[in-house]
Structure formats: C-alpha cells, structure tokens
Short mmCIF file of C-alpha atoms in Angstrom, two decimals:
data_model
loop_
_atom_site.label_atom_id
_atom_site.label_comp_id
_atom_site.label_asym_id
_atom_site.label_seq_id
_atom_site.Cartn_x
_atom_site.Cartn_y
_atom_site.Cartn_z
CA MET H 1 2.90 35.32 268.07
CA LYS H 2 4.42 33.72 264.92
CA LEU H 3 4.25 29.80 264.39
CA ASN H 4 7.19 28.24 262.89
CA LEU H 5 6.79 25.00 261.39
CA TYR H 6 10.04 25.03 259.25
CA PRO H 7 11.26 21.58 259.50
CA TYR H 8 7.38 20.02 259.14
CA ASN H 9 6.71 22.51 256.29
CA TYR H 10 7.83 19.82 253.53
CA TRP H 11 6.28 17.03 255.33
CA ILE H 12 2.86 18.67 255.35
CA LEU H 13 3.41 19.67 251.71
CA TRP H 14 4.16 15.68 250.86
CA ALA H 15 1.06 14.61 252.78
CA SER H 16 -1.26 16.77 250.99
CA CYS H 17 0.08 15.74 247.98
CA LEU H 18 -0.42 12.44 248.90
CA VAL H 19 -4.16 13.11 250.03
CA LEU H 20 -4.63 14.60 246.78
CA ALA H 21 -2.97 11.85 244.88
CA VAL H 22 -5.37 9.50 246.78
CA CYS H 23 -8.27 11.19 246.12
CA LEU H 24 -7.49 11.62 242.42
CA VAL H 25 -7.09 7.72 242.15
CA ILE H 26 -10.47 6.95 244.07
CA LEU H 27 -11.83 9.63 241.40
CA VAL H 28 -10.31 7.91 238.24
CA SER H 29 -11.33 4.48 239.59
CA LYS H 30 -14.78 5.86 239.96
CA ALA H 31 -15.32 7.30 236.92
CA LEU H 32 -14.28 4.03 234.93
CA ASN H 33 -16.81 2.36 236.71
CA LEU H 34 -19.37 4.82 235.72
CA VAL H 35 -17.97 4.88 232.20
CA LYS H 36 -18.37 0.96 232.09
CA GLN H 37 -21.69 0.82 233.37
CA LEU H 38 -22.92 3.72 230.81
CA LYS H 39 -21.60 1.39 228.08
CA VAL H 40 -23.63 -1.77 229.29
CA MET H 41 -26.61 0.67 229.78
CA GLN H 42 -26.12 1.74 226.17
CA ALA H 43 -26.03 -1.37 225.03
CA ALA H 44 -28.96 -2.74 226.99
CA THR H 45 -30.83 0.51 225.42
CA GLU H 46 -30.18 0.09 222.08
CA PRO H 47 -32.50 -2.68 221.34
CA MET H 48 -34.99 -0.71 223.34
CA GLN H 49 -34.78 2.13 220.94
CA LYS H 50 -34.76 0.48 217.97
CA ASN H 51 -37.81 -0.99 219.04
CA LEU H 52 -39.10 2.22 219.88
CA LYS H 53 -38.33 3.28 216.46
CA LEU H 54 -40.30 0.09 215.11
CA MET H 55 -43.25 0.83 217.13
CA GLN H 56 -43.48 4.29 215.79
CA ILE H 57 -43.47 3.50 211.95
CA LYS H 58 -45.99 0.75 212.57
CA THR H 59 -48.31 3.30 214.28
CA GLU H 60 -47.66 5.68 211.40
CA ALA H 61 -48.63 2.98 208.97
CA VAL H 62 -51.54 1.88 211.15
CA ASN H 63 -52.62 5.76 211.28
CA GLU H 64 -52.47 5.99 207.70
CA LYS H 65 -54.34 2.59 206.99
CA LYS H 66 -57.20 4.13 209.19
CA ALA H 67 -57.41 7.38 207.04
CA GLU H 68 -57.26 5.53 203.97
CA GLN H 69 -60.24 3.34 205.27
CA GLN H 70 -61.99 6.33 206.43
CA LYS H 71 -61.99 8.16 203.15
CA LYS H 72 -63.08 4.80 201.45
CA ASN H 73 -66.05 4.65 204.07
CA LYS H 74 -66.89 8.09 203.38
CA LEU H 75 -66.96 7.50 199.76
CA LEU H 76 -69.02 4.14 200.36
CA MET H 77 -71.53 6.04 202.78
CA ALA H 78 -72.13 8.53 199.99
CA ALA H 79 -72.46 6.03 197.37
CA ILE H 80 -75.14 3.69 199.16
CA PRO H 81 -78.00 6.26 198.77
CA ILE H 82 -77.29 7.07 195.27
CA LEU H 83 -77.05 3.23 194.53
CA LEU H 84 -80.37 2.77 196.39
CA ALA H 85 -81.92 5.56 194.27
CA VAL H 86 -80.71 3.72 191.20
CA GLN H 87 -82.38 0.45 192.66
CA LYS H 88 -85.54 2.34 193.11
CA ALA H 89 -85.82 3.49 189.99
CA TYR H 90 -84.78 0.62 188.01
CA SER H 91 -87.68 -1.38 190.03
CA ALA H 92 -90.04 1.34 189.47
CA ASP H 93 -89.66 1.15 185.87
CA ASP H 94 -91.02 -1.95 184.14
CA GLU H 95 -89.33 -1.14 180.78
CA LEU H 96 -85.75 -1.31 182.24
CA HIS H 97 -84.18 -4.67 181.86
CA GLY H 98 -80.54 -5.83 182.46
CA VAL H 99 -77.45 -3.73 182.50
CA LYS H 100 -78.70 -0.94 179.91
CA GLY H 101 -81.50 -0.92 182.60
CA TYR H 102 -79.64 0.00 185.18
CA THR H 103 -77.45 2.28 183.28
CA ALA H 104 -80.71 4.15 182.17
CA ALA H 105 -81.76 4.10 185.93
CA ALA H 106 -78.36 5.50 186.76
CA LYS H 107 -78.76 8.34 184.00
CA LYS H 108 -82.32 9.23 185.33
CA VAL H 109 -81.14 9.69 188.86
CA TYR H 110 -78.26 11.58 187.89
CA LYS H 111 -80.54 13.85 185.75
CA THR H 112 -83.11 14.33 188.52
CA SER H 113 -80.45 15.04 191.38
CA GLN H 114 -78.93 17.78 188.85
CA ASP H 115 -82.06 19.35 188.47
CA GLU H 116 -82.91 19.31 192.39
CA LYS H 117 -79.28 20.68 192.85
CA THR H 118 -80.13 23.88 190.18
CA LEU H 119 -83.69 24.17 191.60
CA ILE H 120 -82.19 24.49 195.13
CA ALA H 121 -79.58 26.87 194.17
CA LYS H 122 -82.11 29.04 192.42
CA ILE H 123 -84.16 28.88 195.73
CA LYS H 124 -80.99 30.23 197.79
CA LYS H 125 -80.31 32.94 195.13
CA ALA H 126 -83.97 33.72 195.21
CA MET H 127 -83.99 34.70 199.16
#
C-alpha cells in the first residue's frame, strides 16, 4: 500500500518551512532578550566586582599591618625583660647616676647575659 500525496507534497514542505521560520523567529527574539538581560546584569555586577577587588586589597593591607604589629609586639615583649633587668641593675647600684649610669647598667646586664649564655652552652656541650 503506497500513499501518494503528490498534490500536497509542496504544501507540506511550505508548512514545515513556515513552522521552522516561526520557531527561528521565536528563538532569535528570546536570544535577544537574553543578551539584553545579560548586559543589564553585567552592568549591575561590575560595581560589585570592583568593590570585591577593593575589599581584597584592603584585607591584604590589614593583614600586612597585623603582621607588622605582631613583629613589633614580639620585639617589645623581648625588650621588656631586658629593660627591667637594666632598671633593676641601675637601682641596685648606688654609684650609677643619669644617662651614663643607665648605659653602664645596660653594659653590665648585657655582659652577664652573654656570660650566662656561654655557661649554658658549655653545660649543654658537657652533657
């Protein structure tokens, strides 16, 4: 059984081309709307991205500042016992007066700390 649609073949072809053309028009219109929305969204996200970059730069700067502050605090914490030892040596010796007295006390503290370090090193070697 062979179906012959000879007089209608061209009508079916034109109808299918018309449906295809309608689908293409709908697709293009939806794509254009999508492109417009993407441009609007991109314009809205650009300030956000700029602010994000600025915030990253600021956080990096804050982190660097914290690291510097921690280094300064470590140095200060290491210097406090030394300064207290110098003050104790200065106040213990009645012959020390003024700035020269403080420098002499600092030299004395430095010498005793070096002597203690060498003594500890010798003890460690002996063990």
